[in-house]
C-alpha cells in the first residue's frame, strides 16, 4: 500500500498502511521476545532474548542507509523504500507455519504434553529432554496451586506485585531516558554541533552502526556478566552522557572543539543504551513471570513501552524549545532514578528457571510459592553442569 501510494496519488493510503504496520509492530514487539524466551534453554535465554532487539537495530540501520539521499531518500525512491517492508513480512509468512509451538505453552496452558515433548525434542535436537520437561511440570504444578491468571487480575495479584512494578519502571526508564529524543532529533543535535548539512546523514548512519555493534556485543556478554550488571552499566552510561551532552551543547559556541564533544556524547549514549536499557527489559520480563502470567505481563510492559515512546516524541520538541540543552538533564535524572531502583529491587535472573525467579520475588512480595500436590525439588534433573556449560552463546 505504501509502495503504490504515489501512483494512486493518495496520502490516505500511507496513513492506513502505517496504522496496519503499527499493529504488526505492537504485536511483534511483545510476542517475538516472549516466544523466543519460552523456546530457549535457560543458559542461553538472555543471549537469544536480545536477538529481536539486534534485528530491530539492523532494521534501523538498513533504513538509515537506504534513506541516504543518493540511494532511496529522494523524491523518486521513497515509495520503493517504504514498499520494501513487504519483503520481510512475506518471508515471515512463508516460514512461520514451519515453526514449532512453544513447548511451555502446549504443556502448561493447553495441557498437551505429547505435542510439547515433540516440539522440545525438535528444538533441542535430541530425544532426552526429561530434565526440561520435569521443570515445566513443576511450573505447571505451582500455577495449578495458585490458579490461572487473567489480564485484569495481574494488576491485583500480590505474588506478582514487585515484578509488575519492576517491568513498568524498566520500560518507562528505557523510553523516558531520552533514547527517542536522541534518535528522533539526532540531525538537529548534529547540526547544532556544527556538522555540515550534507554530512549529517552519514553521521546518523555511523551512529546506527554503533548501535548494531554494541547490541551484538550484548548478545555475547549477557550470559557472562548477567542482566542486572548490563542494566546498571547501561543506565549509568546514559546518565553521564546526558549530563556531558548538556555541558557540551552549552559551551560549544565559546569552545571550538566542544561540538565534537557533543557528537561523542551522543555516541556514548547510544553505546550505553544498546548494551542494557534497549535489549534487557524484554529478557527480564520473560524471566520474571511464569507461563500463565507472562502474556499479561508483556501486555502491560508493551503498553508502558509504547505510551512512554509516544510521550517523549510528543513532549521533547516543547522541552527543547523551553529548556534548550538543559532538557537532557531531565533524561539524566530519569536514568539515575531507574538505576537506583534496579540496584535496590531487581535481582539477577540469569541461568535460573522461571519458578526460581518467582521464588526470589516471593520473599519481597511476602508470599509463598506453592508447588501443589507431590512437590518436586528444584534440581537440574539429569543434565550435568558440565553439559550445560558446553553450550555457550558462541
mmCIF file of C-alpha atoms in Angstrom:
data_model
loop_
_atom_site.group_PDB
_atom_site.id
_atom_site.type_symbol
_atom_site.label_atom_id
_atom_site.label_comp_id
_atom_site.label_asym_id
_atom_site.label_seq_id
_atom_site.Cartn_x
_atom_site.Cartn_y
_atom_site.Cartn_z
ATOM 1 C CA UNK A 1 0.000 0.000 0.000
ATOM 2 C CA UNK A 2 2.795 2.433 0.838
ATOM 3 C CA UNK A 3 4.659 1.469 -2.333
ATOM 4 C CA UNK A 4 1.728 2.357 -4.617
ATOM 5 C CA UNK A 5 0.652 5.482 -2.713
ATOM 6 C CA UNK A 6 2.353 7.874 -5.144
ATOM 7 C CA UNK A 7 0.867 6.153 -8.197
ATOM 8 C CA UNK A 8 -2.567 6.308 -6.563
ATOM 9 C CA UNK A 9 -1.914 9.960 -5.620
ATOM 10 C CA UNK A 10 -3.312 9.305 -2.142
ATOM 11 C CA UNK A 11 -1.609 10.148 1.136
ATOM 12 C CA UNK A 12 -4.558 8.476 2.913
ATOM 13 C CA UNK A 13 -3.191 5.099 1.768
ATOM 14 C CA UNK A 14 0.059 5.795 3.644
ATOM 15 C CA UNK A 15 -1.847 6.661 6.823
ATOM 16 C CA UNK A 16 -3.877 3.434 6.668
ATOM 17 C CA UNK A 17 -0.764 1.402 5.813
ATOM 18 C CA UNK A 18 1.196 2.897 8.713
ATOM 19 C CA UNK A 19 -1.691 2.044 11.028
ATOM 20 C CA UNK A 20 -1.565 -1.597 9.866
ATOM 21 C CA UNK A 21 2.240 -1.714 10.215
ATOM 22 C CA UNK A 22 1.820 -0.248 13.705
ATOM 23 C CA UNK A 23 -0.471 -3.108 14.705
ATOM 24 C CA UNK A 24 2.136 -5.586 13.455
ATOM 25 C CA UNK A 25 4.937 -3.756 15.299
ATOM 26 C CA UNK A 26 2.939 -3.652 18.531
ATOM 27 C CA UNK A 27 2.146 -7.373 18.410
ATOM 28 C CA UNK A 28 5.628 -8.431 17.318
ATOM 29 C CA UNK A 29 7.453 -6.348 19.922
ATOM 30 C CA UNK A 30 5.658 -8.387 22.611
ATOM 31 C CA UNK A 31 5.106 -11.817 21.078
ATOM 32 C CA UNK A 32 8.544 -12.371 19.497
ATOM 33 C CA UNK A 33 10.674 -11.966 22.687
ATOM 34 C CA UNK A 34 8.087 -13.925 24.687
ATOM 35 C CA UNK A 35 8.106 -16.796 22.149
ATOM 36 C CA UNK A 36 11.913 -16.914 21.945
ATOM 37 C CA UNK A 37 12.216 -16.736 25.741
ATOM 38 C CA UNK A 38 9.926 -19.764 26.088
ATOM 39 C CA UNK A 39 11.852 -21.753 23.467
ATOM 40 C CA UNK A 40 15.359 -21.014 24.748
ATOM 41 C CA UNK A 41 17.257 -23.171 27.266
ATOM 42 C CA UNK A 42 17.858 -21.212 30.459
ATOM 43 C CA UNK A 43 21.631 -20.902 29.950
ATOM 44 C CA UNK A 44 21.067 -19.158 26.575
ATOM 45 C CA UNK A 45 17.827 -17.318 27.331
ATOM 46 C CA UNK A 46 19.488 -13.938 27.716
ATOM 47 C CA UNK A 47 21.535 -14.165 24.515
ATOM 48 C CA UNK A 48 18.615 -15.397 22.420
ATOM 49 C CA UNK A 49 16.291 -12.875 24.065
ATOM 50 C CA UNK A 50 18.458 -9.999 22.795
ATOM 51 C CA UNK A 51 18.272 -11.249 19.182
ATOM 52 C CA UNK A 52 14.920 -9.471 18.451
ATOM 53 C CA UNK A 53 16.435 -6.156 19.594
ATOM 54 C CA UNK A 54 19.512 -6.884 17.459
ATOM 55 C CA UNK A 55 17.354 -7.213 14.358
ATOM 56 C CA UNK A 56 15.475 -4.043 15.286
ATOM 57 C CA UNK A 57 18.803 -2.185 15.306
ATOM 58 C CA UNK A 58 19.723 -3.820 11.981
ATOM 59 C CA UNK A 59 16.361 -2.656 10.608
ATOM 60 C CA UNK A 60 17.022 0.899 11.826
ATOM 61 C CA UNK A 61 20.490 0.861 10.247
ATOM 62 C CA UNK A 62 19.095 -0.519 6.973
ATOM 63 C CA UNK A 63 16.512 2.281 6.877
ATOM 64 C CA UNK A 64 19.212 4.873 7.604
ATOM 65 C CA UNK A 65 21.399 3.536 4.773
ATOM 66 C CA UNK A 66 18.528 3.297 2.278
ATOM 67 C CA UNK A 67 17.375 6.745 3.373
ATOM 68 C CA UNK A 68 20.593 8.392 2.176
ATOM 69 C CA UNK A 69 19.680 10.934 -0.474
ATOM 70 C CA UNK A 70 21.843 9.291 -3.138
ATOM 71 C CA UNK A 71 20.114 5.915 -2.621
ATOM 72 C CA UNK A 72 16.353 5.989 -1.909
ATOM 73 C CA UNK A 73 15.966 9.049 0.312
ATOM 74 C CA UNK A 74 14.833 11.239 -2.560
ATOM 75 C CA UNK A 75 11.691 12.225 -4.474
ATOM 76 C CA UNK A 76 11.825 9.186 -6.767
ATOM 77 C CA UNK A 77 12.919 6.428 -4.365
ATOM 78 C CA UNK A 78 10.944 6.991 -1.179
ATOM 79 C CA UNK A 79 7.943 4.865 -2.226
ATOM 80 C CA UNK A 80 10.238 1.950 -3.062
ATOM 81 C CA UNK A 81 11.925 2.308 0.344
ATOM 82 C CA UNK A 82 8.567 2.155 2.129
ATOM 83 C CA UNK A 83 7.405 -0.731 -0.072
ATOM 84 C CA UNK A 84 10.477 -2.818 0.795
ATOM 85 C CA UNK A 85 8.928 -3.566 4.205
ATOM 86 C CA UNK A 86 6.716 -6.108 2.425
ATOM 87 C CA UNK A 87 9.750 -8.374 1.810
ATOM 88 C CA UNK A 88 10.478 -9.382 5.442
ATOM 89 C CA UNK A 89 6.723 -9.675 6.037
ATOM 90 C CA UNK A 90 6.443 -12.115 3.111
ATOM 91 C CA UNK A 91 9.435 -14.134 4.349
ATOM 92 C CA UNK A 92 7.801 -14.386 7.786
ATOM 93 C CA UNK A 93 4.506 -15.561 6.297
ATOM 94 C CA UNK A 94 6.301 -18.314 4.374
ATOM 95 C CA UNK A 95 8.444 -19.541 7.302
ATOM 96 C CA UNK A 96 6.249 -19.176 10.405
ATOM 97 C CA UNK A 97 3.964 -22.166 9.586
ATOM 98 C CA UNK A 98 7.010 -24.426 9.954
ATOM 99 C CA UNK A 99 7.887 -23.139 13.443
ATOM 100 C CA UNK A 100 7.052 -25.323 16.455
ATOM 101 C CA UNK A 101 4.587 -24.084 19.048
ATOM 102 C CA UNK A 102 6.126 -23.131 22.399
ATOM 103 C CA UNK A 103 6.534 -26.336 24.471
ATOM 104 C CA UNK A 104 5.727 -24.389 27.653
ATOM 105 C CA UNK A 105 2.524 -23.046 26.152
ATOM 106 C CA UNK A 106 1.450 -26.513 24.977
ATOM 107 C CA UNK A 107 2.203 -28.232 28.307
ATOM 108 C CA UNK A 108 1.169 -25.603 30.882
ATOM 109 C CA UNK A 109 -1.631 -23.701 29.163
ATOM 110 C CA UNK A 110 -3.007 -26.333 26.778
ATOM 111 C CA UNK A 111 -2.201 -29.467 28.787
ATOM 112 C CA UNK A 112 -0.881 -31.225 25.645
ATOM 113 C CA UNK A 113 2.260 -32.972 26.889
ATOM 114 C CA UNK A 114 2.788 -35.081 23.737
ATOM 115 C CA UNK A 115 2.945 -32.041 21.450
ATOM 116 C CA UNK A 116 5.141 -30.241 23.989
ATOM 117 C CA UNK A 117 7.525 -33.220 24.064
ATOM 118 C CA UNK A 118 7.767 -33.385 20.263
ATOM 119 C CA UNK A 119 8.384 -29.630 19.996
ATOM 120 C CA UNK A 120 11.054 -29.731 22.693
ATOM 121 C CA UNK A 121 12.845 -32.693 21.105
ATOM 122 C CA UNK A 122 12.803 -30.916 17.750
ATOM 123 C CA UNK A 123 14.153 -27.685 19.252
ATOM 124 C CA UNK A 124 16.946 -29.386 21.232
ATOM 125 C CA UNK A 125 17.837 -31.892 18.515
ATOM 126 C CA UNK A 126 17.842 -34.845 20.920
ATOM 127 C CA UNK A 127 15.449 -37.385 22.415
ATOM 128 C CA UNK A 128 16.392 -36.935 26.077
ATOM 129 C CA UNK A 129 14.637 -33.755 27.239
ATOM 130 C CA UNK A 130 13.299 -35.165 30.525
ATOM 131 C CA UNK A 131 15.091 -32.568 32.675
ATOM 132 C CA UNK A 132 13.435 -29.616 30.946
ATOM 133 C CA UNK A 133 10.089 -31.365 30.817
ATOM 134 C CA UNK A 134 10.268 -32.011 34.585
ATOM 135 C CA UNK A 135 10.970 -28.318 35.199
ATOM 136 C CA UNK A 136 7.911 -27.407 33.081
ATOM 137 C CA UNK A 137 5.735 -29.862 35.059
ATOM 138 C CA UNK A 138 6.970 -28.241 38.284
ATOM 139 C CA UNK A 139 5.984 -24.806 36.991
ATOM 140 C CA UNK A 140 2.619 -26.236 35.930
ATOM 141 C CA UNK A 141 2.059 -27.589 39.459
ATOM 142 C CA UNK A 142 2.806 -24.213 41.041
ATOM 143 C CA UNK A 143 0.357 -22.476 38.707
ATOM 144 C CA UNK A 144 -2.392 -25.019 39.367
ATOM 145 C CA UNK A 145 -1.936 -24.444 43.080
ATOM 146 C CA UNK A 146 -2.474 -20.696 42.700
ATOM 147 C CA UNK A 147 -4.959 -20.683 39.816
ATOM 148 C CA UNK A 148 -4.769 -19.231 36.326
ATOM 149 C CA UNK A 149 -4.279 -15.501 35.849
ATOM 150 C CA UNK A 150 -6.351 -13.253 33.632
ATOM 151 C CA UNK A 151 -5.033 -9.993 32.242
ATOM 152 C CA UNK A 152 -7.080 -7.918 34.701
ATOM 153 C CA UNK A 153 -6.192 -9.988 37.774
ATOM 154 C CA UNK A 154 -2.464 -9.469 37.133
ATOM 155 C CA UNK A 155 -2.709 -5.913 38.447
ATOM 156 C CA UNK A 156 -4.121 -7.055 41.794
ATOM 157 C CA UNK A 157 -2.035 -10.212 42.271
ATOM 158 C CA UNK A 158 0.081 -9.787 45.394
ATOM 159 C CA UNK A 159 2.547 -12.505 44.429
ATOM 160 C CA UNK A 160 3.450 -10.542 41.284
ATOM 161 C CA UNK A 161 3.424 -7.024 42.711
ATOM 162 C CA UNK A 162 7.159 -6.267 42.623
ATOM 163 C CA UNK A 163 7.654 -7.999 39.271
ATOM 164 C CA UNK A 164 4.919 -5.807 37.804
ATOM 165 C CA UNK A 165 6.365 -2.619 39.318
ATOM 166 C CA UNK A 166 9.813 -3.611 38.035
ATOM 167 C CA UNK A 167 8.770 -4.083 34.410
ATOM 168 C CA UNK A 168 6.850 -0.794 34.485
ATOM 169 C CA UNK A 169 9.895 1.058 35.878
ATOM 170 C CA UNK A 170 12.302 -0.589 33.410
ATOM 171 C CA UNK A 171 10.138 0.095 30.371
ATOM 172 C CA UNK A 172 9.433 3.668 31.431
ATOM 173 C CA UNK A 173 13.136 4.153 32.132
ATOM 174 C CA UNK A 174 14.036 2.634 28.767
ATOM 175 C CA UNK A 175 11.897 5.117 26.809
ATOM 176 C CA UNK A 176 11.894 8.182 29.092
ATOM 177 C CA UNK A 177 15.694 8.044 29.349
ATOM 178 C CA UNK A 178 15.808 10.053 26.124
ATOM 179 C CA UNK A 179 16.686 7.378 23.572
ATOM 180 C CA UNK A 180 13.999 8.547 21.175
ATOM 181 C CA UNK A 181 14.926 12.185 21.769
ATOM 182 C CA UNK A 182 18.435 11.213 20.634
ATOM 183 C CA UNK A 183 17.219 9.241 17.590
ATOM 184 C CA UNK A 184 14.283 11.408 16.546
ATOM 185 C CA UNK A 185 16.281 14.616 16.769
ATOM 186 C CA UNK A 186 19.846 13.423 16.098
ATOM 187 C CA UNK A 187 20.013 15.532 12.935
ATOM 188 C CA UNK A 188 19.259 18.763 14.802
ATOM 189 C CA UNK A 189 21.752 17.794 17.531
ATOM 190 C CA UNK A 190 24.451 17.234 14.909
ATOM 191 C CA UNK A 191 23.513 20.479 13.121
ATOM 192 C CA UNK A 192 23.700 22.428 16.387
ATOM 193 C CA UNK A 193 27.063 20.747 16.980
ATOM 194 C CA UNK A 194 28.316 22.279 13.745
ATOM 195 C CA UNK A 195 28.133 19.260 11.397
ATOM 196 C CA UNK A 196 27.526 20.272 7.769
ATOM 197 C CA UNK A 197 24.052 19.504 6.433
ATOM 198 C CA UNK A 198 25.208 17.149 3.668
ATOM 199 C CA UNK A 199 27.352 15.160 6.142
ATOM 200 C CA UNK A 200 24.679 14.677 8.848
ATOM 201 C CA UNK A 201 23.074 11.677 7.115
ATOM 202 C CA UNK A 202 26.393 9.797 7.154
ATOM 203 C CA UNK A 203 26.982 10.605 10.839
ATOM 204 C CA UNK A 204 23.480 9.242 11.564
ATOM 205 C CA UNK A 205 24.348 6.017 9.705
ATOM 206 C CA UNK A 206 27.536 5.768 11.765
ATOM 207 C CA UNK A 207 25.508 6.108 14.960
ATOM 208 C CA UNK A 208 23.203 3.314 13.750
ATOM 209 C CA UNK A 209 26.217 1.102 13.041
ATOM 210 C CA UNK A 210 27.498 1.681 16.601
ATOM 211 C CA UNK A 211 24.063 0.678 17.895
ATOM 212 C CA UNK A 212 24.170 -2.613 15.947
ATOM 213 C CA UNK A 213 27.754 -3.383 17.012
ATOM 214 C CA UNK A 214 27.063 -2.805 20.709
ATOM 215 C CA UNK A 215 23.858 -4.886 20.608
ATOM 216 C CA UNK A 216 25.907 -7.733 19.100
ATOM 217 C CA UNK A 217 28.358 -7.278 21.976
ATOM 218 C CA UNK A 218 25.464 -7.512 24.445
ATOM 219 C CA UNK A 219 24.423 -10.863 22.914
ATOM 220 C CA UNK A 220 27.843 -12.316 23.700
ATOM 221 C CA UNK A 221 28.328 -10.891 27.201
ATOM 222 C CA UNK A 222 24.833 -11.108 28.731
ATOM 223 C CA UNK A 223 25.263 -14.704 29.913
ATOM 224 C CA UNK A 224 28.687 -13.942 31.378
ATOM 225 C CA UNK A 225 28.012 -10.695 33.280
ATOM 226 C CA UNK A 226 24.253 -11.049 33.787
ATOM 227 C CA UNK A 227 21.195 -8.903 33.097
ATOM 228 C CA UNK A 228 21.450 -6.725 36.210
ATOM 229 C CA UNK A 229 25.017 -5.567 35.538
ATOM 230 C CA UNK A 230 24.203 -4.617 31.939
ATOM 231 C CA UNK A 231 21.136 -2.657 33.056
ATOM 232 C CA UNK A 232 23.098 -0.797 35.743
ATOM 233 C CA UNK A 233 26.039 -0.050 33.460
ATOM 234 C CA UNK A 234 23.755 0.954 30.604
ATOM 235 C CA UNK A 235 21.635 3.403 32.590
ATOM 236 C CA UNK A 236 24.775 4.733 34.305
ATOM 237 C CA UNK A 237 26.475 5.452 30.966
ATOM 238 C CA UNK A 238 23.294 7.103 29.619
ATOM 239 C CA UNK A 239 23.022 9.291 32.724
ATOM 240 C CA UNK A 240 26.614 10.517 32.442
ATOM 241 C CA UNK A 241 26.281 11.004 28.657
ATOM 242 C CA UNK A 242 23.176 13.186 29.091
ATOM 243 C CA UNK A 243 24.945 15.393 31.666
ATOM 244 C CA UNK A 244 28.045 15.732 29.468
ATOM 245 C CA UNK A 245 25.894 16.436 26.387
ATOM 246 C CA UNK A 246 24.208 19.289 28.253
ATOM 247 C CA UNK A 247 27.605 20.749 29.161
ATOM 248 C CA UNK A 248 28.940 20.296 25.618
ATOM 249 C CA UNK A 249 25.920 21.936 23.951
ATOM 250 C CA UNK A 250 26.163 24.917 26.326
ATOM 251 C CA UNK A 251 29.854 25.572 25.699
ATOM 252 C CA UNK A 252 30.178 24.659 22.004
ATOM 253 C CA UNK A 253 29.773 28.278 20.853
ATOM 254 C CA UNK A 254 32.583 29.508 23.086
ATOM 255 C CA UNK A 255 34.852 26.448 22.799
ATOM 256 C CA UNK A 256 35.537 25.376 19.210
ATOM 257 C CA UNK A 257 36.260 21.690 19.852
ATOM 258 C CA UNK A 258 33.199 21.214 22.050
ATOM 259 C CA UNK A 259 30.988 20.435 19.013
ATOM 260 C CA UNK A 260 32.936 17.189 18.593
ATOM 261 C CA UNK A 261 32.308 16.515 22.270
ATOM 262 C CA UNK A 262 28.564 16.746 21.612
ATOM 263 C CA UNK A 263 28.792 14.088 18.897
ATOM 264 C CA UNK A 264 30.935 11.908 21.196
ATOM 265 C CA UNK A 265 28.288 12.207 23.938
ATOM 266 C CA UNK A 266 25.563 11.061 21.531
ATOM 267 C CA UNK A 267 27.653 8.043 20.504
ATOM 268 C CA UNK A 268 28.480 7.213 24.153
ATOM 269 C CA UNK A 269 24.774 7.427 24.984
ATOM 270 C CA UNK A 270 23.924 5.035 22.116
ATOM 271 C CA UNK A 271 26.601 2.598 23.371
ATOM 272 C CA UNK A 272 25.176 2.675 26.898
ATOM 273 C CA UNK A 273 21.594 2.204 25.774
ATOM 274 C CA UNK A 274 22.493 -0.609 23.353
ATOM 275 C CA UNK A 275 24.183 -2.805 25.975
ATOM 276 C CA UNK A 276 21.447 -2.632 28.616
ATOM 277 C CA UNK A 277 18.313 -0.453 28.565
ATOM 278 C CA UNK A 278 17.353 -1.322 24.967
ATOM 279 C CA UNK A 279 17.621 -5.159 24.895
ATOM 280 C CA UNK A 280 17.468 -6.328 28.526
ATOM 281 C CA UNK A 281 13.969 -5.309 29.765
ATOM 282 C CA UNK A 282 12.198 -7.807 27.470
ATOM 283 C CA UNK A 283 14.589 -10.565 28.614
ATOM 284 C CA UNK A 284 13.905 -9.788 32.276
ATOM 285 C CA UNK A 285 10.140 -9.550 31.638
ATOM 286 C CA UNK A 286 10.242 -13.069 30.185
ATOM 287 C CA UNK A 287 12.196 -14.429 33.148
ATOM 288 C CA UNK A 288 10.273 -12.749 35.993
ATOM 289 C CA UNK A 289 6.909 -14.375 35.260
ATOM 290 C CA UNK A 290 5.537 -17.876 34.984
ATOM 291 C CA UNK A 291 3.728 -19.136 31.912
ATOM 292 C CA UNK A 292 0.134 -18.053 32.533
ATOM 293 C CA UNK A 293 1.057 -14.577 33.777
ATOM 294 C CA UNK A 294 3.639 -13.850 31.057
ATOM 295 C CA UNK A 295 1.279 -12.733 28.231
ATOM 296 C CA UNK A 296 -0.495 -10.299 30.568
ATOM 297 C CA UNK A 297 2.880 -9.029 31.818
ATOM 298 C CA UNK A 298 4.042 -8.395 28.256
ATOM 299 C CA UNK A 299 0.781 -6.572 27.567
ATOM 300 C CA UNK A 300 1.461 -4.219 30.481
ATOM 301 C CA UNK A 301 5.152 -3.838 29.562
ATOM 302 C CA UNK A 302 4.334 -3.213 25.893
ATOM 303 C CA UNK A 303 1.650 -0.650 26.735
ATOM 304 C CA UNK A 304 4.026 1.244 29.034
ATOM 305 C CA UNK A 305 6.797 0.998 26.425
ATOM 306 C CA UNK A 306 4.809 2.492 23.541
ATOM 307 C CA UNK A 307 2.993 5.067 25.685
ATOM 308 C CA UNK A 308 6.350 6.311 27.003
ATOM 309 C CA UNK A 309 7.738 6.267 23.448
ATOM 310 C CA UNK A 310 4.799 8.387 22.270
ATOM 311 C CA UNK A 311 5.160 10.766 25.228
ATOM 312 C CA UNK A 312 8.838 11.510 24.506
ATOM 313 C CA UNK A 313 8.156 12.063 20.801
ATOM 314 C CA UNK A 314 5.311 14.434 21.661
ATOM 315 C CA UNK A 315 6.881 16.350 24.548
ATOM 316 C CA UNK A 316 10.576 16.642 23.599
ATOM 317 C CA UNK A 317 10.136 19.400 20.950
ATOM 318 C CA UNK A 318 8.447 21.565 23.602
ATOM 319 C CA UNK A 319 11.128 20.693 26.173
ATOM 320 C CA UNK A 320 13.833 21.592 23.663
ATOM 321 C CA UNK A 321 12.118 24.895 22.885
ATOM 322 C CA UNK A 322 11.622 25.764 26.562
ATOM 323 C CA UNK A 323 14.762 24.360 28.200
ATOM 324 C CA UNK A 324 17.141 24.043 25.269
ATOM 325 C CA UNK A 325 20.117 21.817 26.019
ATOM 326 C CA UNK A 326 19.057 21.553 29.674
ATOM 327 C CA UNK A 327 16.218 19.203 28.621
ATOM 328 C CA UNK A 328 18.761 16.368 28.692
ATOM 329 C CA UNK A 329 19.203 16.898 32.447
ATOM 330 C CA UNK A 330 15.646 15.557 32.837
ATOM 331 C CA UNK A 331 16.654 12.411 30.948
ATOM 332 C CA UNK A 332 19.774 12.095 33.123
ATOM 333 C CA UNK A 333 17.599 12.257 36.248
ATOM 334 C CA UNK A 334 15.256 9.538 34.885
ATOM 335 C CA UNK A 335 18.268 7.324 34.108
ATOM 336 C CA UNK A 336 19.565 7.836 37.648
ATOM 337 C CA UNK A 337 16.204 7.024 39.278
ATOM 338 C CA UNK A 338 15.845 3.865 37.156
ATOM 339 C CA UNK A 339 19.412 2.822 38.007
ATOM 340 C CA UNK A 340 18.751 3.234 41.758
ATOM 341 C CA UNK A 341 15.528 1.202 41.514
ATOM 342 C CA UNK A 342 17.275 -1.641 39.646
ATOM 343 C CA UNK A 343 20.126 -1.583 42.192
ATOM 344 C CA UNK A 344 17.714 -1.877 45.128
ATOM 345 C CA UNK A 345 14.962 -4.144 43.773
ATOM 346 C CA UNK A 346 15.746 -6.122 40.592
ATOM 347 C CA UNK A 347 17.670 -9.379 41.255
ATOM 348 C CA UNK A 348 19.907 -11.257 38.843
ATOM 349 C CA UNK A 349 17.807 -13.706 36.800
ATOM 350 C CA UNK A 350 20.421 -15.382 34.590
ATOM 351 C CA UNK A 351 20.675 -19.167 34.414
ATOM 352 C CA UNK A 352 17.613 -19.682 36.633
ATOM 353 C CA UNK A 353 14.284 -21.342 35.898
ATOM 354 C CA UNK A 354 11.157 -19.205 35.736
ATOM 355 C CA UNK A 355 9.994 -20.739 39.004
ATOM 356 C CA UNK A 356 13.295 -19.977 40.759
ATOM 357 C CA UNK A 357 12.990 -16.329 39.708
ATOM 358 C CA UNK A 358 9.423 -16.201 41.055
ATOM 359 C CA UNK A 359 10.648 -17.651 44.352
ATOM 360 C CA UNK A 360 13.253 -14.872 44.629
ATOM 361 C CA UNK A 361 10.500 -12.276 44.321
ATOM 362 C CA UNK A 362 8.208 -14.211 46.683
ATOM 363 C CA UNK A 363 10.223 -13.014 49.680
ATOM 364 C CA UNK A 364 9.854 -9.365 48.655
ATOM 365 C CA UNK A 365 6.153 -9.887 47.901
ATOM 366 C CA UNK A 366 5.772 -11.628 51.283
ATOM 367 C CA UNK A 367 4.057 -14.654 49.777
ATOM 368 C CA UNK A 368 4.888 -18.332 49.429
ATOM 369 C CA UNK A 369 5.113 -20.078 46.064
ATOM 370 C CA UNK A 370 3.102 -23.294 46.277
ATOM 371 C CA UNK A 371 4.001 -26.331 44.207
ATOM 372 C CA UNK A 372 0.761 -28.249 44.610
ATOM 373 C CA UNK A 373 0.491 -31.975 45.299
ATOM 374 C CA UNK A 374 3.585 -34.073 45.037
ATOM 375 C CA UNK A 375 6.120 -31.272 45.285
ATOM 376 C CA UNK A 376 9.220 -31.712 43.173
ATOM 377 C CA UNK A 377 12.623 -30.349 44.133
ATOM 378 C CA UNK A 378 14.173 -27.522 42.117
ATOM 379 C CA UNK A 379 17.089 -29.500 40.704
ATOM 380 C CA UNK A 380 18.993 -29.620 37.451
ATOM 381 C CA UNK A 381 17.500 -33.007 36.603
ATOM 382 C CA UNK A 382 19.578 -35.415 34.546
ATOM 383 C CA UNK A 383 21.590 -32.715 32.802
ATOM 384 C CA UNK A 384 25.001 -32.239 34.386
ATOM 385 C CA UNK A 385 26.506 -28.789 34.880
ATOM 386 C CA UNK A 386 29.329 -29.758 32.512
ATOM 387 C CA UNK A 387 26.826 -30.418 29.703
ATOM 388 C CA UNK A 388 25.153 -27.069 30.264
ATOM 389 C CA UNK A 389 28.469 -25.231 30.357
ATOM 390 C CA UNK A 390 29.495 -26.620 26.957
ATOM 391 C CA UNK A 391 26.609 -24.796 25.255
ATOM 392 C CA UNK A 392 27.570 -21.116 25.104
ATOM 393 C CA UNK A 393 26.432 -18.113 23.087
ATOM 394 C CA UNK A 394 29.331 -18.673 20.693
#
